[in-house]
Coordinates of C-alpha atoms and ligand atoms in Angstrom, one line a residue:
M1 CA 0.0 0.0 0.0
K2 CA 1.1 3.6 -0.5
I3 CA 0.2 5.6 2.6
L4 CA 0.1 9.3 3.0
L5 CA 0.7 10.9 6.4
Y6 CA -0.6 14.4 6.5
S7 CA -0.3 17.1 9.1
P8 CA -2.6 20.1 8.5
D9 CA -1.8 23.8 9.1
N10 CA -4.6 25.9 10.5
G11 CA -4.6 28.3 7.6
V12 CA -3.5 31.2 9.9
T13 CA -0.3 30.3 11.5
R14 CA 2.5 28.0 10.4
N15 CA 4.9 25.9 12.5
F16 CA 8.6 26.3 11.9
M17 CA 9.2 22.6 12.7
P18 CA 7.9 19.3 11.3
H19 CA 5.8 17.1 13.6
L20 CA 7.5 14.1 15.1
W21 CA 4.6 11.7 14.8
M22 CA 4.9 11.5 11.0
F23 CA 8.5 10.4 11.1
L24 CA 7.8 8.1 14.0
L25 CA 4.8 6.3 12.4
Q26 CA 6.8 6.2 9.1
S27 CA 9.6 4.3 10.9
L28 CA 7.0 2.0 12.6
T29 CA 5.3 1.1 9.4
P30 CA 5.7 -2.7 8.6
P31 CA 7.8 -3.5 5.6
G32 CA 6.1 -3.7 2.2
H33 CA 4.4 -0.4 2.3
E34 CA 5.5 3.0 1.1
V35 CA 4.9 6.1 3.3
V36 CA 5.0 9.6 2.0
L37 CA 4.7 12.7 4.2
I38 CA 3.1 16.1 3.6
D39 CA 3.3 18.8 6.3
G40 CA 0.8 21.5 5.5
N41 CA 2.9 24.0 7.3
A42 CA 5.7 23.5 4.9
Q43 CA 3.7 22.5 1.8
P44 CA 0.4 24.3 1.9
I45 CA -2.3 22.1 0.3
D46 CA -6.1 22.5 0.1
E47 CA -9.0 20.1 -0.2
A48 CA -8.9 19.9 -4.0
G49 CA -5.1 19.5 -3.9
I50 CA -5.2 16.6 -1.5
A51 CA -7.9 14.8 -3.4
R52 CA -5.9 15.2 -6.6
Y53 CA -2.7 14.0 -4.8
V54 CA -4.3 10.8 -3.5
R55 CA -5.8 10.0 -6.9
E56 CA -2.7 10.7 -8.9
N57 CA -0.3 8.9 -6.5
N58 CA -2.5 5.8 -5.9
I59 CA -2.7 6.4 -2.2
A60 CA -4.6 3.6 -0.4
L61 CA -4.6 5.0 3.2
V62 CA -4.3 8.5 4.6
G63 CA -3.3 9.2 8.2
I64 CA -4.0 12.7 9.6
G65 CA -2.8 13.9 13.0
C66 CA -3.1 17.3 14.6
M67 CA -3.8 19.3 17.7
T68 CA -7.2 21.0 18.5
R69 CA -6.4 24.3 16.7
M70 CA -5.9 22.4 13.3
I71 CA -8.9 20.1 13.6
A72 CA -11.4 22.1 11.5
K73 CA -8.9 22.0 8.6
A74 CA -8.1 18.4 9.3
Y75 CA -11.8 17.4 9.0
R76 CA -12.2 19.3 5.8
M77 CA -9.2 17.6 4.3
A78 CA -10.3 14.2 5.6
D79 CA -13.7 14.7 4.0
A80 CA -12.0 15.5 0.6
V81 CA -9.9 12.3 0.9
R82 CA -12.9 10.2 1.8
A83 CA -14.9 11.7 -1.1
A84 CA -12.0 10.5 -3.4
G85 CA -12.7 7.0 -2.1
V86 CA -9.6 6.6 0.1
P87 CA -10.0 5.7 3.8
V88 CA -8.8 8.1 6.5
V89 CA -7.4 7.2 10.0
M90 CA -7.0 10.1 12.4
G91 CA -4.9 10.3 15.5
G92 CA -3.3 12.8 17.9
P93 CA -4.6 14.7 21.0
H94 CA -7.8 16.2 19.7
V95 CA -9.4 13.0 18.3
T96 CA -8.2 11.1 21.3
E97 CA -10.3 13.4 23.5
M98 CA -13.2 13.5 21.0
P99 CA -13.3 10.3 19.0
D100 CA -17.2 10.5 18.6
E101 CA -16.8 13.8 16.8
A102 CA -14.4 12.4 14.3
L103 CA -16.5 9.4 13.7
G104 CA -19.7 11.4 13.5
R105 CA -21.2 9.2 16.2
K106 CA -23.4 11.6 18.1
S107 CA -24.2 14.3 15.6
G108 CA -22.5 15.9 12.6
K109 CA -20.7 14.5 9.7
R110 CA -18.3 11.5 9.9
H111 CA -14.8 12.6 9.0
A112 CA -12.7 9.4 9.7
D113 CA -13.0 5.8 9.0
A114 CA -10.9 5.0 12.0
V115 CA -9.5 6.8 15.1
A116 CA -6.2 5.9 16.9
L117 CA -6.6 6.8 20.5
G118 CA -3.6 7.9 22.5
E119 CA -0.1 6.8 21.7
A120 CA -0.1 4.8 18.5
D121 CA 3.4 3.4 18.5
E122 CA 2.0 -0.2 19.0
T123 CA -1.4 0.2 17.3
W124 CA -0.1 1.7 14.0
P125 CA 1.2 -1.6 12.6
K126 CA -2.2 -3.2 13.3
I127 CA -4.0 -0.3 11.6
V128 CA -1.8 -0.7 8.5
A129 CA -2.4 -4.4 8.4
D130 CA -6.2 -4.1 8.8
A131 CA -6.3 -1.3 6.1
A132 CA -4.3 -3.5 3.7
R133 CA -6.9 -6.2 4.2
G134 CA -9.7 -3.7 3.8
Q135 CA -10.9 -4.4 7.4
L136 CA -10.3 -1.1 9.3
K137 CA -11.9 -1.0 12.7
E138 CA -13.4 2.2 14.0
I139 CA -11.3 2.6 17.1
Y140 CA -7.8 1.5 17.9
A141 CA -6.8 1.8 21.6
P142 CA -3.4 1.0 23.1
V143 CA -4.4 -1.9 25.4
D144 CA -2.8 -5.1 26.6
E145 CA -4.1 -8.6 26.1
F146 CA -6.5 -8.0 29.1
G147 CA -7.9 -4.9 27.6
Q148 CA -6.1 -2.6 30.1
E149 CA -4.6 0.6 28.8
R150 CA -0.9 0.2 28.0
K151 CA 1.6 3.0 27.6
P152 CA 4.3 2.1 25.1
S153 CA 7.8 1.7 26.6
L154 CA 10.3 3.9 24.8
Q155 CA 13.1 1.4 25.4
A156 CA 12.7 -0.2 22.0
Y157 CA 12.4 3.1 20.2
P158 CA 12.8 2.9 16.4
A159 CA 15.8 4.4 14.8
I160 CA 14.4 7.2 12.6
P161 CA 16.4 7.0 9.4
W162 CA 17.3 10.7 9.3
R163 CA 20.2 10.0 7.0
S164 CA 17.8 9.1 4.1
I165 CA 14.4 10.8 4.9
D166 CA 13.5 13.4 2.3
L167 CA 13.7 16.7 4.3
G168 CA 13.4 19.0 1.3
Q169 CA 10.1 20.5 2.5
F170 CA 11.5 21.4 5.9
N171 CA 14.5 23.5 4.9
V172 CA 14.0 27.0 6.1
V173 CA 16.8 28.5 3.9
P174 CA 15.2 29.9 0.8
K175 CA 16.1 28.0 -2.4
F176 CA 17.8 30.9 -4.1
A177 CA 20.1 31.5 -1.1
G178 CA 21.2 27.9 -0.5
P179 CA 24.1 27.5 -3.0
M180 CA 25.6 30.8 -1.8
L181 CA 25.1 30.0 1.9
K182 CA 26.6 26.6 1.5
R183 CA 30.0 28.3 1.2
F184 CA 29.6 30.4 4.4
R185 CA 31.7 29.1 7.3
G186 CA 30.6 25.5 8.2
G187 CA 27.8 25.8 5.5
W188 CA 24.3 27.2 5.8
G189 CA 22.9 25.7 2.6
T190 CA 20.2 24.1 4.7
F191 CA 18.8 24.8 8.1
R192 CA 16.2 22.6 9.7
V193 CA 14.8 22.3 13.2
I194 CA 14.3 18.6 13.9
P195 CA 12.0 17.2 16.6
V196 CA 13.6 14.5 18.8
E197 CA 12.0 13.0 21.9
S198 CA 14.0 11.7 24.8
G199 CA 11.0 10.9 27.0
R200 CA 7.2 11.2 27.5
G201 CA 5.0 12.1 30.3
C202 CA 4.7 14.9 32.9
P203 CA 3.1 14.2 36.3
Y204 CA 2.5 17.9 37.2
G205 CA -1.1 18.0 35.9
C206 CA -1.5 21.7 35.2
E207 CA -5.2 22.5 34.9
F208 CA -5.1 23.8 31.2
C209 CA -2.8 21.1 29.9
T210 CA -3.6 17.8 28.1
V211 CA -0.3 16.2 28.6
T212 CA -0.8 14.5 32.0
G213 CA -4.2 13.1 30.7
F214 CA -2.8 12.0 27.4
F215 CA 0.6 10.5 28.2
G216 CA -0.2 9.6 31.8
D217 CA 1.8 10.6 34.8
S218 CA 4.2 7.7 34.3
I219 CA 7.3 9.1 32.8
R220 CA 9.1 6.9 30.2
F221 CA 12.5 7.5 28.7
R222 CA 14.5 6.3 25.7
S223 CA 17.9 4.9 26.4
N224 CA 20.7 7.5 26.3
K225 CA 22.4 5.6 23.6
S226 CA 19.5 5.7 21.2
V227 CA 19.2 9.5 21.7
V228 CA 22.9 10.0 21.2
D229 CA 23.0 7.8 18.1
E230 CA 20.1 9.9 16.7
L231 CA 22.0 13.2 17.3
L232 CA 25.1 11.7 15.7
M233 CA 23.1 10.8 12.6
L234 CA 21.5 14.2 12.3
K235 CA 24.9 15.9 12.8
A236 CA 26.5 13.8 10.1
R237 CA 23.7 14.5 7.7
A238 CA 23.9 18.3 8.2
K239 CA 27.7 18.1 7.7
S240 CA 27.4 16.1 4.5
E241 CA 25.0 18.7 3.1
R242 CA 27.1 21.7 4.3
G243 CA 24.1 22.7 6.2
Q244 CA 23.0 23.2 9.8
I245 CA 20.4 21.6 12.1
A246 CA 19.0 22.4 15.5
V247 CA 17.2 19.8 17.6
F248 CA 14.0 20.5 19.5
F249 CA 13.7 18.0 22.3
I250 CA 10.0 17.9 22.4
D251 CA 9.7 16.3 25.8
D252 CA 7.1 18.1 27.8
N253 CA 9.6 18.7 30.6
F254 CA 13.1 17.7 29.4
A255 CA 14.5 17.8 33.0
I256 CA 11.6 16.1 34.7
N257 CA 14.1 13.6 36.2
P258 CA 17.2 15.8 36.6
K259 CA 19.5 12.8 37.3
R260 CA 18.5 11.1 34.1
T261 CA 18.8 14.4 32.1
K262 CA 22.2 15.0 33.4
S263 CA 23.3 11.5 32.5
L264 CA 22.0 12.0 29.0
L265 CA 23.7 15.4 28.6
R266 CA 27.0 13.9 29.8
D267 CA 26.7 11.1 27.3
I268 CA 26.0 13.6 24.5
I269 CA 29.2 15.5 25.4
A270 CA 31.3 12.3 25.7
A271 CA 30.2 11.1 22.3
N272 CA 30.8 14.6 20.7
A273 CA 27.1 14.5 19.6
Q274 CA 26.5 18.1 20.5
V275 CA 24.2 20.0 18.2
Y276 CA 22.4 23.2 18.9
W277 CA 19.3 22.3 20.9
I278 CA 16.1 23.7 22.3
A279 CA 14.0 22.1 25.0
Q280 CA 11.1 22.8 27.3
I281 CA 12.0 22.8 31.0
S282 CA 9.9 24.2 33.9
A283 CA 11.5 27.0 35.9
N284 CA 11.6 25.0 39.2
L285 CA 14.0 22.5 37.7
L286 CA 16.5 25.2 36.5
R287 CA 17.6 26.0 40.0
D288 CA 20.2 23.2 39.6
E289 CA 23.5 24.8 38.6
E290 CA 25.1 21.6 37.5
L291 CA 22.1 20.9 35.2
V292 CA 22.5 24.4 33.6
D293 CA 26.2 23.8 33.2
L294 CA 25.5 20.6 31.3
I295 CA 22.8 22.2 29.2
A296 CA 25.3 24.8 28.0
A297 CA 28.1 22.3 27.4
S298 CA 25.9 19.9 25.5
G299 CA 24.7 22.5 22.9
G300 CA 21.5 23.9 24.6
I301 CA 20.8 27.4 23.3
W302 CA 17.2 28.2 24.0
I303 CA 15.0 26.9 26.8
F304 CA 11.2 27.2 26.5
I305 CA 9.8 28.0 29.9
G306 CA 6.0 28.0 30.6
M307 CA 6.0 30.9 33.0
E308 CA 2.3 31.6 32.4
S309 CA 1.9 34.5 34.8
I310 CA 3.8 36.6 37.2
D311 CA 0.9 36.4 39.7
P312 CA 1.2 33.5 42.2
S313 CA -2.5 33.4 42.7
N314 CA -3.1 32.8 39.0
L315 CA -0.6 30.0 39.1
A316 CA -2.2 28.4 42.1
D317 CA -5.6 28.6 40.3
V318 CA -4.3 26.5 37.4
N319 CA -2.4 24.0 39.6
K320 CA 0.9 25.4 38.6
G321 CA 2.0 26.8 42.0
F322 CA 5.4 25.1 41.6
N323 CA 6.2 28.1 39.4
K324 CA 7.6 30.8 41.6
P325 CA 7.6 34.2 39.9
G326 CA 10.0 35.5 42.5
E327 CA 12.8 33.3 41.1
Y328 CA 12.2 33.9 37.4
A329 CA 14.9 36.6 37.2
A330 CA 17.5 34.4 38.9
V331 CA 16.7 31.4 36.7
L332 CA 17.0 33.5 33.5
Q333 CA 20.3 35.0 34.7
R334 CA 21.6 31.6 35.5
L335 CA 21.0 30.6 32.0
A336 CA 22.2 33.8 30.4
D337 CA 25.5 33.5 32.3
R338 CA 26.1 30.4 30.3
N339 CA 24.9 31.9 27.0
V340 CA 21.6 30.0 27.1
F341 CA 18.5 32.1 26.6
A342 CA 14.8 31.6 27.2
I343 CA 11.6 31.6 25.4
T344 CA 9.2 32.8 28.1
S345 CA 5.6 31.9 27.6
F346 CA 2.7 33.8 29.3
M347 CA -1.0 33.5 29.2
F348 CA -3.4 36.4 29.8
G349 CA -7.1 36.2 30.7
M350 CA -6.4 34.1 33.8
D351 CA -8.9 34.5 36.7
N352 CA -6.9 37.0 38.7
D353 CA -5.8 39.1 35.7
T354 CA -7.0 42.7 35.5
V355 CA -6.5 45.4 32.9
G356 CA -2.8 46.3 32.7
V357 CA -1.5 42.8 33.2
A358 CA 0.5 43.0 30.0
E359 CA 2.4 46.1 31.1
R360 CA 2.9 44.7 34.6
T361 CA 4.4 41.6 33.0
L362 CA 6.6 43.6 30.6
Q363 CA 7.9 45.6 33.5
Q364 CA 9.3 42.4 34.9
I365 CA 10.5 41.1 31.6
R366 CA 12.5 44.3 31.0
T367 CA 14.6 43.5 34.1
W368 CA 15.5 40.1 32.8
P369 CA 18.2 39.1 30.2
A370 CA 16.7 39.6 26.7
G371 CA 14.9 36.5 25.4
L372 CA 11.8 35.6 23.4
P373 CA 8.6 36.5 25.3
I374 CA 5.5 35.0 23.9
F375 CA 1.9 35.8 24.9
G376 CA -1.3 33.8 24.5
L377 CA -4.7 33.5 26.1
I378 CA -5.7 30.7 28.5
T379 CA -7.7 28.3 26.4
P380 CA -10.0 25.5 27.6
L381 CA -8.8 22.5 25.6
P382 CA -11.2 19.5 25.4
A383 CA -10.8 17.0 28.3
T384 CA -8.8 19.2 30.5
P385 CA -9.8 20.0 34.1
L386 CA -9.9 23.6 33.0
Y387 CA -12.6 22.9 30.4
A388 CA -14.6 21.0 33.0
R389 CA -14.4 23.8 35.5
L390 CA -15.4 26.5 33.1
E391 CA -18.2 24.4 31.6
A392 CA -19.6 23.7 35.1
A393 CA -19.5 27.4 35.9
G394 CA -21.3 28.2 32.6
R395 CA -18.3 30.4 31.5
L396 CA -17.7 28.9 28.1
T397 CA -18.6 31.4 25.4
R398 CA -17.5 29.2 22.5
P399 CA -17.8 25.6 23.9
K400 CA -16.7 24.2 20.5
H401 CA -14.1 26.8 19.7
W402 CA -12.2 24.4 17.5
E403 CA -15.0 24.3 15.0
E404 CA -13.8 27.7 13.9
F405 CA -10.2 28.5 14.7
I406 CA -9.7 32.1 15.6
P407 CA -6.1 32.9 16.7
F408 CA -5.7 34.7 20.0
A409 CA -9.4 34.7 20.9
M410 CA -10.9 33.8 24.3
A411 CA -13.4 30.9 24.4
H412 CA -14.6 31.8 27.9
T413 CA -15.2 34.9 30.0
P414 CA -12.3 35.9 32.3
L415 CA -13.4 36.8 35.9
K416 CA -11.9 40.3 36.3
M417 CA -11.9 41.7 32.8
T418 CA -13.9 41.5 29.6
I419 CA -13.0 39.3 26.7
G420 CA -12.1 42.4 24.6
E421 CA -9.8 43.6 27.4
A422 CA -8.0 40.3 27.5
H423 CA -7.5 40.4 23.7
A424 CA -6.1 44.0 24.1
E425 CA -3.6 42.8 26.7
V426 CA -2.2 40.1 24.4
K427 CA -1.9 42.7 21.6
Y428 CA -0.1 45.1 24.0
G429 CA 2.4 42.3 25.0
W430 CA 3.3 41.5 21.4
N431 CA 3.3 45.2 20.2
H432 CA 5.7 46.2 22.9
S433 CA 8.0 43.2 22.7
Y434 CA 8.4 43.0 18.9
S435 CA 8.3 46.6 17.7
P436 CA 11.4 47.7 15.8
E437 CA 12.4 49.7 18.9
A438 CA 12.0 46.7 21.2
I439 CA 13.9 44.5 18.8
A440 CA 16.7 47.1 18.6
Q441 CA 16.8 47.3 22.4
A442 CA 17.0 43.5 22.8
V443 CA 19.9 43.4 20.2
R444 CA 21.7 46.3 22.0
S445 CA 21.4 44.6 25.3
F446 CA 23.9 41.9 24.0
S447 CA 26.4 44.5 22.9
Y448 CA 28.9 43.1 25.4
K449 CA 28.7 39.7 23.7
P450 CA 30.3 38.5 20.4
L451 CA 28.3 39.5 17.2
G452 CA 26.9 35.9 16.8
Y453 CA 24.6 36.5 19.9
R454 CA 23.2 39.7 18.4
I455 CA 22.5 38.0 15.1
N456 CA 20.9 35.1 17.0
I457 CA 18.5 37.3 19.0
L458 CA 17.7 39.5 15.9
I459 CA 16.8 36.6 13.7
A460 CA 14.9 34.9 16.5
R461 CA 12.9 38.0 17.3
L462 CA 12.1 38.6 13.6
C463 CA 10.8 35.0 13.3
F464 CA 8.9 35.0 16.6
R465 CA 7.2 38.2 15.7
G466 CA 5.3 36.1 13.1
I467 CA 3.5 34.1 15.7
Y468 CA 1.2 37.1 16.3
F469 CA 1.8 39.3 13.3
P470 CA 1.2 37.2 10.2
Q471 CA 4.3 37.4 8.0
M472 CA 3.7 34.8 5.4
G473 CA 5.2 35.3 2.0
P474 CA 8.1 37.4 0.7
L475 CA 6.3 40.7 0.7
A476 CA 5.4 40.5 4.4
W477 CA 9.1 39.6 5.1
L478 CA 10.4 42.5 3.1
K479 CA 8.2 44.8 5.1
V480 CA 9.5 43.5 8.4
L481 CA 13.1 43.8 7.2
Y482 CA 12.5 47.3 6.1
E483 CA 11.0 48.3 9.4
N484 CA 14.0 46.9 11.2
R485 CA 16.5 48.2 8.7
Q486 CA 18.6 50.2 11.2
T487 CA 19.3 47.3 13.5
I488 CA 20.0 45.1 10.5
A489 CA 22.4 47.6 9.0
D490 CA 24.2 48.0 12.3
I491 CA 24.8 44.3 12.4
V492 CA 25.8 44.0 8.8
K493 CA 28.3 46.8 9.3
E494 CA 29.8 45.2 12.3
G495 CA 30.0 41.8 10.6
F496 CA 31.8 43.4 7.7
R497 CA 34.3 45.1 10.0
D498 CA 34.9 41.8 11.8
W499 CA 35.3 40.0 8.5
L500 CA 37.8 42.6 7.3
S501 CA 39.9 42.5 10.4
G502 CA 39.8 38.7 10.2
M503 CA 41.0 38.8 6.6
C504 CA 43.9 41.1 7.6
K505 CA 45.0 38.8 10.4
R506 CA 44.5 35.5 8.5
P507 CA 47.6 33.6 7.3
A508 CA 47.5 32.9 3.5
H509 CA 45.9 29.6 2.4
S510 CA 44.4 28.8 5.8
E511 CA 41.0 27.0 5.9
T512 CA 38.4 27.7 8.5
V513 CA 35.7 25.1 8.4
S514 CA 33.5 24.5 11.4
S515 CA 30.1 23.2 11.9
A516 CA 27.4 23.5 14.6
G517 CA 28.3 21.9 17.8
D518 CA 31.9 21.2 16.9
Ligands
B12_1 C1 6.7 20.1 20.3 C2 5.3 20.8 20.7 C3 5.1 22.0 20.2 C4 6.0 22.8 19.3 C5 5.8 22.6 17.8 C6 4.9 21.5 17.3 C7 5.7 20.6 16.4 N1 5.9 20.9 15.2 O1 6.0 19.5 16.9 C8 5.7 24.2 19.6 C9 6.5 24.7 20.7 C10 5.9 25.2 18.4 C11 4.2 24.0 20.0 C12 3.3 25.0 20.0 C13 2.0 24.9 20.4 N2 1.5 23.9 21.1 CO1 2.4 22.3 21.3 N3 3.3 20.7 21.8 C14 4.4 20.1 21.5 C15 4.6 18.8 22.3 C16 5.4 19.2 23.5 C17 5.2 17.7 21.6 C18 4.5 17.2 20.3 C19 5.1 15.8 20.0 O2 5.8 15.7 19.0 N4 4.9 14.8 20.8 C20 5.4 13.5 20.6 C21 4.6 12.7 19.6 C22 5.2 11.3 19.4 O3 3.3 12.5 20.2 P1 2.0 12.9 19.4 O4 2.2 14.1 18.5 O5 0.9 13.0 20.4 O6 1.8 11.6 18.5 C23 1.5 10.3 19.0 C24 0.0 10.1 19.1 O7 -0.8 11.3 19.4 C25 -0.4 9.5 17.8 N5 -0.7 10.3 16.7 C26 -0.5 11.6 16.5 N6 -0.9 11.9 15.2 C27 -1.3 10.8 14.6 C28 -1.9 10.5 13.4 C29 -2.2 9.2 13.0 C30 -2.8 9.0 11.7 C31 -2.1 8.2 14.0 C32 -2.6 6.8 13.6 C33 -1.6 8.4 15.2 C34 -1.2 9.7 15.6 O8 0.8 8.7 17.6 C35 2.0 9.3 18.0 C36 2.9 8.3 18.6 O9 2.3 7.7 19.7 C37 3.1 18.5 22.7 C38 2.9 17.7 24.0 C39 3.2 16.3 23.7 N7 4.1 15.8 24.6 O10 2.8 15.7 22.8 C40 2.5 19.9 22.8 C41 1.0 20.0 22.4 C42 0.8 19.2 21.1 N8 0.9 21.5 22.0 C43 -0.2 22.0 22.4 C44 -0.5 23.3 22.3 C45 -1.8 23.8 22.9 C46 0.3 24.2 21.6 C47 0.0 25.7 21.3 C48 -1.4 26.0 20.9 C49 0.4 26.5 22.5 C50 0.1 27.9 22.5 N9 -0.9 28.3 23.3 O11 0.6 28.6 21.8 C51 1.0 26.0 20.2 C52 0.4 25.9 18.8 C53 1.4 26.3 17.7 C54 1.0 26.0 16.3 N10 0.7 27.0 15.6 O12 0.8 24.9 15.9 C55 -1.1 21.0 23.1 C56 -2.2 20.5 22.1 C57 -3.4 20.1 22.8 C58 -4.5 20.0 21.9 N11 -5.5 19.3 22.3 O13 -4.6 20.6 20.9 C59 -0.1 19.9 23.5 C60 -0.6 18.4 23.5 C61 0.5 20.2 24.8 C62 -0.5 20.7 25.9 N12 -0.2 21.8 26.5 O14 -1.6 20.2 26.1 N13 4.0 22.8 20.5
SF4_2 S1 4.5 21.2 33.5 FE1 4.0 21.6 31.4 S2 3.7 19.6 30.4 FE2 3.6 19.3 32.6 S3 1.4 19.4 33.1 FE3 2.3 21.5 33.4 S4 2.0 22.5 31.4 FE4 1.7 20.3 31.0

């Protein structure tokens, strides 16, 4: 069978990184079948396009996976595939919580022939076998021989063949610039952010989060060796293409077991498997100086921290009281002292938020080392304790908000402000963090560091700006570059000066070739 795995975009925002589930299921597909991947974030495709694709390529099964915010598009695409006569199986967090919706069991249209509940590592080969026989069941659940839920162990994790997977659609370097950038230092002909998981599960149970419910509170890890081997393979591929990669460790809380994380990082260093990496780690775990030393030494460059709020009572409300706003500054300084910086994520519209919450948050942020602040609204995702609480209190204004995805829009009424006020707070946060002046200020704050750090924060801020301010397509990008021309010009001038002085000092015929992590 020829199988298509498809990951939809939501038509509004785009991810910068491919989804791991597609590569994982591709690697877990039994021999004898061919699997092709389309990520709608990298290769936009519409209903007519997918119907044409499955017909022209003789696709016999389509697998679609996504989170809640992409589900409306996912259903439309599934409908188009089914209308073309090809069966659809859906998986991922949303359909796991709402299988009846996907199967059209209670009301509404049926969108999927089958739904894979929860983690599909062990059920996927069965789904493929049933589909090949034309005997798909409606529901596939990860259960043992006694019908009890079984979470897959990650000890026998498949080796994802990164050396040979076609990654063309995930290169963020524009095609026209690739050949020129290949020659630049270690080579920048390609640049990809690759998802790698080292473990699953988070026991913290924050009220708004689906992770504890989905993956369970039992934490499972891959062996250090399998993670190290994967990094070595990725590093070798980037080098052979004269390109670069960065790895996003997608674990929900990469340091949930600090002892194990340290042992993994030590093994990465010992094997010279360092690549630039990003991971999500909660602030409480970053108190550990030894851990932060190892993060820096093993290639960690950005840490995503779910700060959510600077108000302890908001944090207590959502069962995230382990976050201590009083220590945020020290945590970020500890990272910055080792040249590791933070993506700090905040949610507005929480129950104790009042008008002015964005400015109060920004006042704190301005005292921290510059990083990448991001702002969203607290959102009741299906099957979370937050959803149940708001539903019981009659506070849901759009109980099925996923039927029409609207970015940065509340789906319930906050307690101490209006919905409109909450939206205005998010806008204020983005406007004041990503204006040309704010970007220039962030770049200037690194003036005591080598130029590379200023380039890093400039590029990262220009890209992250796009999470709130749509900047799809070359014209939108040109506008952003024009608005930030002064900061860009300063950096280019400085780079040129450095290059000239390097040329003057450089002995004849010397070669300087280095690559990420070396
Ligand atoms: C990495 C990550 C991101 C990355 C990028 C996503 C990417 N490209 O990978 C970043 C940081 C950008 C991100 C952003 C957001 N994320 Co996010 N993210 C994750 C995270 C931590 C890992 C995803 C992952 O790869 N998991 C590992 C794989 C193996 O698991 P999986 O995807 O679930 O796949 C398994 C099964 O679900 C199943 N499966 C999945 N798809 C399919 C398809 C088929 C056909 C089959 C058979 C099976 C199947 O099989 C797989 C193997 O077992 C998850 C939490 C988590 N641990 O999953 C949250 C998570 C997916 N994110 C979530 C959310 C809410 C967001 C944001 C909306 C947050 C925000 N407020 O801004 C944004 C949205 C950004 C956007 N525009 O898309 C939620 C989604 C919940 C939901 N019901 O929608 C999650 C679950 C975390 C949470 N807090 O609850 N995220
Ligand atoms: S710490 Fe992060 S992953 Fe764990 S439950 Fe809370 S929000 Fe979810």
